[in-house]
């Protein structure tokens, strides 16, 4: 049993002691606990240590655990991906933490009592998400390295399942070796020599390689390719808006294939100005590169534009993929495209999309820093990375160039090949060179993590090729439905104004909640800045704590033209705090129309085009959405008399416009438009006599005939109660003092039962 000192540390997200909820249930540690071998570990986790992502923290703790003699697993989290702030806390525990639980099988019987390695070990590491300087990062807030079990030796720990993994690069090499006819033992020996490890010290065993090769052999690539093309043709027959194209090689085998769904084509038409083309993943079973086109809509949600599978990774393959994607979308190229650092893809974009600004995703670059610079810089690595973040986010090119030279001199890394390469490609990743182009906020580390989580959904769908297309369609459809629901929740969520500025009130009525929150953040900080007139139509705006520097704002009130040297509006489509400060100090009470882009508005300018030529399933979803809107309209309108008046006037106008359009038979689509009886149930109403009446809607064509027939009620003291306290049952009215037969809505302005039938 190893000896050592206890190492248990806890801190909260704000630096104070953790609450019992944060710490969880931790039993008292027995005296005979086993402490990990600290002396054999070079890097020990510590409170406050920072990571760029969850995966980086996991890899670090995994390396630490491997040196100590145990493995780890992901434990509980706080938050959920795609909901609110997403995941804000993650716990990693020892693989022997917790206790085994017997789970009932499908037939209700308990599983047989299998042996388990779990023994309630309490070693763990907790990370919490922070956002300093608008750069999300993860910090260690809790760490315990106390174990109640024996730790494995170095030659034993590598046999744990967590460490018997084959990386994507190793899988590719094994696949290549298999094509060359090498035996498994020859593969292992060659890879040992390549990696410079001792005999039998690879992170995977011979059995793992054989299992991998067997999974490759179980794939019938030729037949699967035929099934894939048949599936695409079937989808095309069902949905004419579905697009696909493919290429076969000289041996009549599938080489490349790309496809895009009708909903994706419509989304690209509206939000295809900024695109991410991710090519960092593969379908291992088919040895094909997976490429995904992804964007962001006006509500800040990821949207799927298209997918491609490529046999080879070269400039010709990427050129085919880009050309095919443009063909799907009538030749419309995006304003900007973000990719990983791939030189073949860089050349292909320059040829196929010459007018598109190409940028490298900084998240993919930073993820390689640990391998590139951690050993080189040693204890200075964290300080250097913080300085790199600062330089990357600078506004001015001159400041970046000066800061880069100072950084290289300070750390003495002039000749490092990665530093030389980064500087040569600085126009592809440094924001000071990219701020003049629109990227819709997709260059941030937080959004990159969101896109990566979005892509993981597609990778989890790997199976046979034809099934893969179906599963991608299911994921896209599920994402679209979840997006519609979340957008509806955002629209009905009351906007909270923080500044009382007329500019804020104006923006809240035009922008989506997502875009308005971004603008509101700038408005909150705008009063901290001072504006100084230096020339006609030219001002310097700087923070009140600064004595020099600042941003240069050009303001031409006669033409309502304004620009800032920070280029935030050009970069994200959201006005910066410097411009907002100038507008407020110059008595401008609204934002000029051209600085509220239709791309971020609540109703997009191309929304009318989006729903043309939709499929029957899309049409049914729109009918269901309309029913939901009407239900919400009724619920909100019955609150006050003023709301009822506004609702009546607006509905009358809408119905008048609808009647101007010609009628069409909906039965041809095979879709029933009768509203479900429980979708529009009005709340129960208690009158002055304590009698409860419940109003529901039935068949829309028969409802008006029955609405005016209230049940006769007995008179009391010679007074007709139904006339004393009558309530109208017409859904858009609901007022007291008359019934449906006397309702002014039924007789005025030409409204009749047929026109109100949709309620």
XYZ file of C-alpha atoms in Angstrom:
759
model
C 0.000 0.000 0.000
C 1.400 3.354 -1.048
C 1.929 6.122 1.478
C 1.623 9.881 1.104
C -0.189 12.905 2.387
C -3.852 13.730 2.051
C -4.680 16.094 -0.776
C -8.255 17.383 -0.594
C -9.097 20.884 -1.833
C -12.446 22.611 -2.350
C -13.457 26.061 -3.458
C -16.652 27.470 -4.878
C -17.294 29.146 -8.190
C -16.721 32.592 -6.667
C -13.827 31.667 -4.447
C -15.815 30.960 -1.259
C -16.523 27.670 0.452
C -18.749 25.305 -1.438
C -22.277 24.600 -0.387
C -23.326 21.034 0.428
C -25.129 20.946 -2.913
C -21.909 21.760 -4.763
C -19.803 19.309 -2.787
C -22.311 16.470 -2.924
C -22.601 13.655 -0.457
C -19.112 12.718 0.734
C -18.787 10.083 3.394
C -16.138 10.210 6.078
C -12.838 8.857 4.790
C -11.706 5.755 6.672
C -8.264 5.652 8.211
C -6.989 2.935 5.907
C -7.442 4.957 2.716
C -4.823 4.758 0.001
C -3.122 7.957 -1.116
C -1.887 8.320 -4.677
C 1.833 8.447 -5.426
C 2.343 12.223 -5.675
C 6.086 12.040 -6.101
C 5.834 10.288 -9.467
C 3.626 12.958 -11.040
C 5.041 16.019 -12.761
C 1.795 17.987 -13.114
C -0.676 17.883 -10.207
C -4.109 19.565 -10.556
C -4.524 22.631 -8.352
C -7.363 24.969 -7.440
C -7.665 27.760 -10.000
C -5.956 25.884 -12.834
C -7.509 26.925 -16.164
C -8.435 24.998 -19.319
C -9.780 26.131 -22.663
C -12.478 23.417 -22.740
C -13.947 20.422 -20.911
C -12.017 18.071 -23.156
C -8.715 19.770 -22.299
C -9.448 19.369 -18.579
C -10.434 15.740 -19.109
C -7.233 14.968 -21.014
C -5.100 16.645 -18.346
C -6.759 14.774 -15.462
C -6.611 11.580 -17.497
C -2.823 11.965 -17.908
C -2.469 12.668 -14.199
C -4.566 9.616 -13.305
C -2.572 7.361 -15.600
C 0.678 8.357 -13.893
C -0.875 7.782 -10.472
C -2.266 4.344 -11.315
C -6.009 4.738 -11.912
C -8.413 5.884 -14.610
C -11.262 8.403 -14.549
C -14.787 8.784 -15.835
C -17.157 11.684 -16.359
C -19.603 12.123 -13.482
C -22.427 14.560 -12.765
C -22.871 17.961 -14.392
C -24.728 21.188 -13.772
C -26.699 22.509 -16.735
C -27.410 20.978 -20.118
C -26.022 21.517 -23.619
C -28.137 23.872 -25.693
C -30.274 25.013 -22.733
C -29.646 28.416 -21.159
C -25.964 28.836 -20.286
C -25.243 25.216 -21.195
C -23.085 23.040 -18.953
C -21.479 25.205 -16.253
C -19.937 22.524 -14.031
C -18.448 19.077 -14.610
C -17.157 16.469 -12.177
C -14.574 13.780 -13.021
C -14.209 10.862 -10.620
C -12.057 7.812 -10.148
C -13.249 4.843 -12.187
C -13.863 2.986 -8.929
C -16.107 5.699 -7.492
C -19.699 4.919 -6.567
C -21.255 1.503 -6.082
C -22.729 -1.015 -8.560
C -26.482 -0.995 -9.061
C -28.634 -3.805 -10.369
C -30.804 -2.578 -13.220
C -33.964 -4.440 -14.282
C -33.930 -5.867 -17.798
C -36.673 -5.447 -20.384
C -38.566 -8.467 -19.091
C -38.536 -7.128 -15.522
C -35.899 -9.529 -14.224
C -32.794 -8.270 -12.477
C -29.487 -8.752 -14.221
C -27.172 -11.418 -12.964
C -24.778 -10.286 -10.255
C -21.703 -9.337 -12.275
C -18.470 -8.377 -10.591
C -17.788 -4.640 -10.411
C -14.638 -2.664 -9.670
C -16.551 0.171 -8.001
C -15.865 0.503 -4.299
C -16.987 4.042 -3.413
C -13.673 5.796 -4.058
C -14.001 9.552 -3.438
C -11.127 10.887 -5.575
C -12.410 13.518 -7.985
C -11.746 16.781 -9.827
C -14.380 19.492 -10.368
C -14.248 22.196 -13.046
C -16.501 25.248 -13.355
C -17.087 27.422 -16.391
C -16.059 31.073 -16.171
C -16.048 33.879 -18.743
C -13.256 36.388 -18.096
C -12.771 39.072 -20.740
C -15.573 37.431 -22.768
C -13.386 34.315 -23.226
C -15.068 31.228 -21.710
C -12.715 28.919 -19.844
C -12.884 26.143 -17.262
C -11.228 26.327 -13.835
C -10.627 23.704 -11.178
C -12.699 24.466 -8.060
C -12.448 21.115 -6.269
C -9.858 18.365 -6.155
C -9.328 15.283 -3.985
C -6.696 12.635 -4.620
C -7.513 10.237 -1.786
C -8.274 6.638 -2.787
C -9.608 3.702 -0.757
C -8.115 1.039 -3.038
C -4.764 -0.114 -4.326
C -3.334 1.849 -7.235
C -1.967 0.036 -10.271
C 1.642 -0.030 -11.393
C 2.722 1.661 -14.601
C 2.784 -1.615 -16.545
C -0.717 -2.484 -15.324
C -2.553 0.815 -15.626
C -2.237 0.891 -19.430
C -4.436 -2.214 -19.605
C -7.442 -0.379 -18.132
C -10.215 0.014 -20.749
C -10.019 3.809 -20.534
C -6.438 3.758 -21.844
C -6.890 1.057 -24.480
C -8.042 3.549 -27.073
C -7.011 3.963 -30.696
C -6.768 7.558 -31.895
C -8.175 8.698 -35.233
C -4.662 8.988 -36.697
C -3.756 5.482 -35.539
C -6.995 4.112 -37.012
C -6.128 5.666 -40.354
C -2.643 4.144 -40.285
C -3.977 0.721 -39.292
C -6.444 0.909 -42.179
C -3.592 1.815 -44.544
C -1.403 -1.019 -43.208
C -4.278 -3.472 -43.697
C -4.616 -2.371 -47.339
C -0.881 -3.035 -47.779
C -1.364 -6.617 -46.532
C 0.548 -6.313 -43.247
C -0.193 -8.667 -40.380
C -1.420 -7.317 -37.029
C 1.907 -8.033 -35.322
C 3.775 -6.232 -38.092
C 1.467 -3.246 -37.661
C 2.083 -3.131 -33.910
C 5.865 -3.436 -34.268
C 6.014 -0.725 -36.931
C 3.908 1.652 -34.824
C 6.115 0.958 -31.789
C 9.153 1.978 -33.821
C 7.398 5.063 -35.175
C 6.315 6.234 -31.719
C 9.602 5.297 -30.070
C 8.017 3.158 -27.339
C 9.146 -0.113 -25.850
C 7.877 -3.461 -27.034
C 4.249 -3.958 -25.921
C 3.852 -0.397 -24.588
C 1.410 0.980 -27.158
C -1.833 2.384 -25.688
C -3.739 -0.489 -27.315
C -3.252 -4.221 -27.608
C -3.317 -6.767 -30.400
C -6.900 -7.684 -29.499
C -7.981 -4.050 -29.892
C -6.459 -3.897 -33.396
C -8.084 -7.157 -34.440
C -11.482 -5.919 -33.186
C -11.030 -2.717 -35.164
C -10.152 -4.600 -38.360
C -13.122 -6.897 -37.835
C -15.444 -3.892 -37.595
C -14.039 -2.687 -40.923
C -14.569 -6.098 -42.524
C -18.194 -6.200 -41.364
C -18.892 -3.213 -43.593
C -20.060 -4.079 -47.076
C -18.924 -0.876 -48.742
C -20.148 -1.600 -52.251
C -23.639 -2.651 -51.234
C -23.862 0.124 -48.654
C -22.990 2.688 -51.319
C -25.778 1.323 -53.545
C -28.204 1.479 -50.613
C -27.090 5.044 -49.899
C -27.836 6.214 -53.440
C -31.186 4.410 -53.373
C -32.018 6.131 -50.085
C -31.138 9.548 -51.525
C -33.343 8.885 -54.564
C -36.195 7.860 -52.267
C -35.873 11.055 -50.219
C -35.717 13.081 -53.436
C -38.969 11.511 -54.643
C -40.684 12.340 -51.362
C -39.210 15.831 -51.039
C -38.359 17.615 -54.317
C -36.390 20.207 -52.343
C -33.830 17.601 -51.265
C -30.500 17.994 -53.095
C -27.750 15.420 -53.555
C -24.854 14.728 -55.886
C -22.147 12.071 -56.058
C -19.051 10.981 -57.963
C -17.859 7.493 -58.816
C -14.288 6.467 -59.598
C -12.845 4.477 -62.509
C -13.846 1.208 -60.816
C -17.493 2.323 -60.526
C -17.224 2.781 -56.753
C -18.611 5.680 -54.764
C -15.897 8.295 -54.257
C -17.736 11.403 -52.999
C -21.311 12.227 -52.063
C -22.942 15.412 -50.753
C -26.524 16.187 -49.782
C -28.686 18.916 -48.274
C -32.292 18.874 -47.086
C -34.984 21.292 -48.246
C -35.120 22.953 -44.830
C -31.334 23.396 -44.976
C -31.581 25.082 -48.392
C -34.127 27.545 -47.013
C -32.020 28.242 -43.934
C -28.957 28.902 -46.079
C -30.921 31.357 -48.208
C -31.726 33.334 -45.067
C -28.602 32.857 -42.935
C -25.876 31.684 -45.321
C -23.807 34.859 -44.981
C -21.448 33.243 -42.436
C -20.634 29.514 -42.624
C -18.474 27.033 -40.723
C -17.164 24.092 -42.797
C -15.962 21.449 -40.342
C -13.768 18.684 -41.800
C -12.084 17.391 -38.629
C -14.030 14.114 -38.330
C -14.196 10.848 -40.261
C -16.468 7.842 -40.707
C -13.862 5.284 -39.667
C -15.772 2.235 -40.846
C -15.805 3.573 -44.416
C -12.503 5.477 -44.255
C -14.251 8.624 -45.499
C -13.857 12.238 -44.437
C -17.007 13.833 -43.007
C -17.633 17.500 -43.821
C -20.476 19.562 -42.348
C -21.667 23.053 -43.318
C -23.089 24.828 -40.273
C -24.347 28.360 -39.617
C -26.228 30.393 -37.022
C -29.748 31.830 -37.353
C -31.188 35.109 -36.065
C -31.857 33.527 -32.663
C -28.225 32.473 -32.222
C -28.968 28.777 -32.754
C -26.825 26.452 -34.862
C -28.411 25.429 -38.157
C -27.436 22.644 -40.574
C -26.720 23.585 -44.207
C -25.298 20.416 -45.762
C -23.118 17.325 -45.465
C -20.420 15.678 -47.583
C -18.443 12.415 -47.485
C -15.060 12.433 -49.255
C -12.869 9.426 -50.019
C -9.624 11.423 -50.201
C -8.382 14.516 -48.402
C -6.827 16.649 -51.122
C -7.478 19.869 -53.015
C -9.467 18.152 -55.792
C -11.847 16.533 -53.263
C -12.406 19.786 -51.401
C -12.953 21.653 -54.660
C -15.634 19.149 -55.669
C -17.331 19.511 -52.270
C -17.368 23.329 -52.411
C -18.553 23.407 -56.028
C -21.359 20.945 -55.247
C -22.464 22.916 -52.200
C -22.653 26.118 -54.245
C -24.677 24.224 -56.843
C -27.206 23.225 -54.187
C -27.676 26.899 -53.281
C -27.899 28.455 -56.780
C -24.267 29.579 -56.738
C -24.679 31.799 -53.669
C -21.332 31.932 -51.845
C -21.112 32.989 -48.175
C -19.489 36.253 -47.165
C -17.172 34.385 -44.765
C -16.245 30.760 -44.160
C -14.435 29.315 -41.126
C -12.503 26.031 -41.296
C -9.743 24.178 -39.507
C -6.131 24.808 -40.491
C -6.026 22.687 -43.650
C -3.815 23.895 -46.483
C -5.597 21.837 -49.174
C -8.917 23.295 -48.107
C -7.366 26.768 -48.051
C -6.332 26.438 -51.699
C -9.711 25.004 -52.733
C -11.624 27.897 -51.137
C -9.379 30.432 -52.861
C -10.306 28.846 -56.221
C -14.010 28.039 -55.758
C -14.974 30.989 -53.511
C -12.642 33.847 -54.486
C -14.916 36.559 -53.050
C -15.388 34.782 -49.693
C -13.210 35.711 -46.718
C -11.581 32.573 -45.343
C -10.669 32.269 -41.654
C -9.234 29.538 -39.456
C -11.238 28.517 -36.389
C -9.148 29.720 -33.441
C -10.637 26.965 -31.259
C -8.937 24.278 -33.364
C -5.640 26.163 -33.253
C -5.665 26.699 -29.481
C -6.486 23.026 -28.892
C -3.014 22.169 -30.295
C -1.096 24.579 -28.026
C -0.627 22.060 -25.238
C 1.281 19.724 -27.559
C 3.180 22.545 -29.248
C 4.258 24.776 -26.382
C 3.658 23.238 -22.925
C 7.030 21.476 -22.819
C 8.841 24.297 -24.610
C 7.648 27.058 -22.250
C 7.255 25.032 -19.051
C 5.987 27.195 -16.161
C 5.609 30.183 -18.496
C 3.052 28.375 -20.667
C -0.064 29.755 -18.916
C 1.220 33.339 -19.034
C 2.132 32.980 -22.701
C -1.298 31.571 -23.567
C -3.022 34.462 -21.778
C -0.879 36.903 -23.759
C -1.766 35.090 -27.003
C -5.478 35.421 -26.162
C -5.013 39.147 -25.615
C -3.208 39.615 -28.930
C -5.753 37.523 -30.811
C -8.640 39.730 -29.644
C -7.050 43.137 -30.298
C -8.942 45.612 -32.490
C -6.108 47.341 -34.346
C -3.601 45.677 -36.694
C -0.835 48.011 -35.507
C -1.370 46.957 -31.887
C -1.237 43.286 -32.877
C 2.008 43.628 -34.831
C 3.697 45.520 -31.991
C 2.409 43.109 -29.344
C 3.476 40.042 -31.347
C 7.057 41.273 -31.638
C 7.185 42.014 -27.924
C 5.777 38.581 -27.065
C 8.259 36.732 -29.280
C 11.145 38.710 -27.766
C 9.956 38.181 -24.199
C 9.703 34.387 -24.523
C 12.571 33.846 -26.976
C 10.617 31.759 -29.474
C 11.641 33.448 -32.747
C 12.745 30.244 -34.461
C 9.947 27.945 -33.295
C 8.305 26.458 -36.395
C 4.782 26.771 -34.977
C 5.302 30.444 -34.104
C 6.669 31.105 -37.586
C 3.690 29.337 -39.175
C 1.152 31.134 -36.990
C 2.593 34.529 -37.856
C 2.696 33.732 -41.574
C -1.030 32.849 -41.439
C -2.034 35.641 -39.023
C -4.543 37.136 -41.483
C -6.580 33.914 -41.148
C -6.967 33.868 -37.342
C -6.045 37.215 -35.722
C -9.292 39.136 -35.146
C -7.642 42.469 -35.921
C -7.379 41.241 -39.540
C -10.909 39.777 -39.581
C -13.028 42.485 -37.952
C -13.915 44.100 -41.268
C -15.822 40.939 -42.284
C -19.106 39.521 -40.966
C -18.764 36.250 -38.985
C -22.044 36.354 -36.976
C -20.157 35.752 -33.731
C -19.005 32.262 -34.737
C -15.313 33.014 -34.063
C -15.759 32.954 -30.282
C -14.508 29.975 -28.293
C -17.931 29.540 -26.709
C -19.672 29.249 -30.087
C -16.965 26.878 -31.323
C -17.703 24.581 -28.394
C -21.407 24.821 -29.189
C -20.749 23.850 -32.817
C -18.545 20.948 -31.709
C -21.323 19.665 -29.421
C -23.737 20.009 -32.363
C -21.407 17.936 -34.573
C -21.103 15.197 -31.947
C -24.784 14.424 -32.512
C -23.997 13.505 -36.119
C -20.945 11.428 -35.178
C -23.049 9.388 -32.758
C -25.234 8.413 -35.734
C -22.472 6.453 -37.484
C -23.788 3.192 -38.904
C -24.462 1.914 -42.406
C -24.325 4.704 -44.965
C -28.012 4.691 -45.873
C -28.957 4.676 -42.195
C -26.510 7.514 -41.613
C -28.412 9.756 -44.056
C -31.692 8.869 -42.339
C -30.287 9.520 -38.870
C -28.811 12.854 -39.935
C -32.258 13.803 -41.245
C -33.808 12.846 -37.901
C -31.229 14.924 -36.017
C -31.809 17.936 -38.284
C -35.582 17.637 -37.934
C -35.333 17.279 -34.151
C -33.041 20.290 -34.019
C -35.454 22.325 -36.134
C -38.408 21.408 -33.908
C -36.440 22.211 -30.754
C -35.387 25.487 -32.346
C -38.995 26.458 -33.129
C -40.010 25.712 -29.560
C -37.128 27.705 -28.103
C -37.822 30.627 -30.450
C -41.459 30.673 -29.351
C -40.348 30.731 -25.714
C -37.974 33.600 -26.460
C -40.688 35.586 -28.239
C -43.140 35.252 -25.349
C -40.489 35.954 -22.728
C -40.828 39.480 -21.380
C -37.874 41.689 -22.293
C -36.115 43.275 -19.312
C -34.908 46.825 -20.001
C -31.845 47.792 -17.987
C -30.939 51.334 -19.032
C -34.224 53.124 -19.713
C -32.728 54.467 -22.934
C -35.082 55.092 -25.902
C -32.486 53.352 -28.033
C -32.888 50.231 -25.893
C -36.689 50.342 -26.149
C -36.482 50.769 -29.917
C -34.069 47.852 -30.370
C -36.204 45.578 -28.169
C -39.116 45.918 -30.605
C -37.034 45.099 -33.684
C -34.297 42.583 -32.807
C -34.628 38.979 -31.710
C -34.054 38.340 -27.984
C -30.619 36.882 -28.777
C -29.470 39.913 -30.778
C -31.080 42.330 -28.338
C -29.156 40.806 -25.412
C -25.919 41.346 -27.335
C -26.821 44.988 -28.001
C -27.999 45.458 -24.426
C -24.598 44.359 -23.125
C -23.002 47.166 -25.125
C -25.624 49.671 -23.959
C -24.930 48.872 -20.312
C -21.203 49.653 -20.736
C -21.673 52.693 -23.005
C -22.077 55.249 -20.142
C -18.572 54.336 -18.895
C -17.055 55.923 -22.013
C -16.362 59.559 -22.808
C -16.703 61.035 -26.310
C -14.420 63.889 -27.393
C -14.941 65.890 -30.600
C -11.656 66.243 -32.504
C -12.903 67.197 -35.985
C -16.161 67.765 -37.794
C -18.097 64.480 -37.743
C -15.166 62.758 -35.983
C -14.933 61.801 -32.288
C -12.611 59.850 -30.022
C -14.353 57.521 -27.562
C -12.342 56.101 -24.675
C -13.004 54.573 -21.266
C -13.233 57.102 -18.459
C -10.132 55.608 -16.816
C -7.965 56.109 -19.913
C -6.057 59.294 -20.605
C -5.146 58.511 -24.209
C -5.992 56.071 -26.978
C -9.572 55.029 -27.657
C -11.629 54.317 -30.759
C -12.305 56.741 -33.602
C -16.007 57.189 -34.427
C -17.199 58.885 -37.630
C -20.744 60.308 -37.243
C -22.548 62.064 -40.105
C -25.996 62.904 -38.670
C -27.333 64.405 -41.902
C -27.019 61.050 -43.677
C -27.347 58.901 -40.543
C -23.974 57.280 -41.236
C -21.780 56.121 -38.379
C -18.731 53.843 -38.092
C -16.145 52.899 -35.478
C -12.515 51.887 -35.797
C -13.173 48.743 -33.685
C -15.343 47.389 -36.586
C -17.633 45.462 -34.257
C -20.721 46.200 -36.364
C -19.033 44.903 -39.502
C -17.805 41.857 -37.565
C -20.963 40.829 -35.687
C -23.823 43.013 -36.973
C -24.261 44.525 -33.469
C -23.388 48.161 -32.739
C -20.491 48.675 -30.322
C -20.556 50.658 -27.082
C -18.529 53.449 -28.680
C -21.165 54.140 -31.352
C -23.991 53.834 -28.828
C -22.254 56.397 -26.616
C -22.006 58.857 -29.510
C -25.666 58.337 -30.459
C -26.880 58.949 -26.906
C -24.747 62.085 -26.375
C -25.945 63.531 -29.695
C -29.628 63.226 -28.760
C -30.324 60.331 -31.121
C -33.238 58.371 -29.669
C -33.370 55.520 -32.151
C -30.899 53.398 -34.088
C -30.768 54.185 -37.823
C -32.527 51.566 -39.920
C -29.389 50.340 -41.707
C -27.745 49.473 -38.376
C -30.501 47.030 -37.422
C -29.697 44.279 -39.972
C -32.564 42.136 -41.191
C -30.351 39.170 -40.344
C -30.880 39.813 -36.605
C -34.495 40.958 -36.736
C -37.407 39.062 -35.263
C -39.058 38.589 -38.676
C -36.421 37.973 -41.327
C -36.882 39.721 -44.640
C -36.767 36.445 -46.540
C -39.162 34.613 -44.240
C -41.929 34.874 -46.814
C -39.732 33.029 -49.293
C -38.718 30.467 -46.718
C -42.105 28.788 -46.622
C -42.865 28.593 -50.309
C -43.025 25.191 -51.989
C -42.934 23.410 -48.663
C -43.573 19.722 -48.289
C -46.760 18.365 -46.666
C -44.903 17.655 -43.418
C -43.628 21.234 -43.303
C -47.146 22.520 -44.017
C -48.597 20.466 -41.164
C -45.964 21.821 -38.786
C -46.895 25.376 -39.785
C -50.569 24.675 -39.100
C -49.648 23.315 -35.670
C -47.521 26.394 -35.017
C -50.439 28.639 -36.019
C -52.680 26.829 -33.547
C -50.121 27.382 -30.804
C -49.924 31.106 -31.625
C -53.722 31.439 -31.533
C -53.897 29.653 -28.197
C -51.328 32.050 -26.783
C -53.200 34.988 -28.303
C -56.394 34.043 -26.478
C -54.608 33.505 -23.175
C -52.879 36.887 -23.350
C -55.879 38.828 -24.690
C -58.353 37.985 -21.910
C -56.180 39.669 -19.270
C -57.496 43.244 -19.775
C -60.038 45.161 -21.825
C -57.268 47.038 -23.617
C -55.679 43.791 -24.750
C -59.029 42.546 -26.026
C -59.556 45.702 -28.052
C -56.105 45.460 -29.646
C -56.552 41.745 -30.380
C -59.941 42.376 -31.995
C -58.620 45.155 -34.236
C -55.557 43.222 -35.364
C -57.456 39.977 -36.042
C -60.025 41.865 -38.088
C -57.238 43.338 -40.216
C -55.549 39.942 -40.675
C -58.795 38.236 -41.665
C -59.527 41.000 -44.146
C -56.128 40.452 -45.791
C -56.542 36.671 -45.823
C -59.885 36.950 -47.642
C -58.151 38.746 -50.515
C -56.253 35.556 -51.372
C -57.946 32.825 -53.455
C -59.130 29.693 -51.701
C -57.501 26.313 -52.340
C -58.451 22.766 -51.438
C -56.279 21.379 -48.653
C -57.521 17.850 -49.101
C -55.116 17.279 -51.986
C -52.230 17.166 -49.561
C -53.940 14.611 -47.379
C -53.695 16.929 -44.373
C -56.566 17.490 -41.937
C -56.852 21.021 -40.627
C -59.399 20.487 -37.875
C -58.011 21.897 -34.671
C -57.601 19.343 -31.921
C -60.280 19.783 -29.307
C -57.789 20.207 -26.478
C -55.495 22.681 -28.195
C -57.684 25.726 -27.702
C -59.423 25.317 -24.356
C -60.386 28.611 -22.795
C -59.980 28.974 -19.040
C -62.976 28.324 -16.885
C -64.866 31.515 -16.024
C -66.729 31.980 -12.770
C -69.502 34.537 -12.938
C -70.932 36.599 -10.120
C -73.293 33.808 -9.083
C -70.495 31.353 -8.528
C -71.514 29.222 -11.517
C -68.532 27.947 -13.483
C -68.702 27.888 -17.259
C -66.083 26.173 -19.412
C -65.699 27.169 -23.060
C -64.000 24.888 -25.558
C -63.662 24.876 -29.280
C -64.888 22.015 -31.393
C -65.255 21.689 -35.130
C -64.380 25.147 -36.497
C -67.222 25.037 -39.027
C -69.878 24.094 -36.475
C -68.688 26.076 -33.493
C -70.410 29.362 -34.339
C -73.835 27.721 -34.485
C -73.495 26.507 -30.922
C -71.671 29.447 -29.405
C -74.796 31.562 -29.123
C -76.875 28.875 -27.436
C -76.139 29.294 -23.766
C -77.872 26.925 -21.431
C -81.007 28.394 -19.988
C -80.741 29.157 -16.302
C -83.434 29.632 -13.722
C -84.298 33.131 -12.693
C -83.862 34.247 -9.114
C -86.165 36.762 -7.423
C -87.853 37.393 -10.719
C -84.640 38.455 -12.409
C -83.310 36.650 -15.488
C -79.840 35.657 -14.385
C -78.692 34.971 -17.932
C -79.432 38.591 -18.795
C -78.070 39.892 -15.503
C -74.584 38.462 -15.904
C -74.128 37.108 -19.399
C -70.690 36.438 -20.840
C -70.048 36.239 -24.568
C -68.660 32.872 -25.667
C -67.052 34.157 -28.884
C -63.321 33.374 -28.340
C -62.054 36.786 -29.442
C -64.590 38.635 -27.248
C -65.293 37.002 -23.876
C -66.849 40.194 -22.433
C -69.791 40.340 -20.002
C -73.170 41.928 -20.745
C -74.123 40.085 -23.924
C -74.018 36.647 -25.497
C -72.759 35.327 -28.845
C -76.011 36.153 -30.684
C -75.642 39.826 -29.795
C -71.849 40.033 -30.017
C -70.721 43.088 -32.023
C -67.831 41.031 -33.413
C -70.327 38.766 -35.176
C -72.207 41.587 -36.818
C -69.676 44.309 -37.381
C -67.228 44.842 -40.224
C -68.566 41.872 -42.147
C -67.239 39.257 -39.699
C -69.257 36.072 -39.516
C -68.936 32.545 -38.241
C -66.961 31.293 -41.226
C -64.357 33.995 -40.810
C -63.880 33.154 -37.136
C -63.900 29.432 -37.811
C -60.135 29.137 -37.394
C -60.665 29.714 -33.664
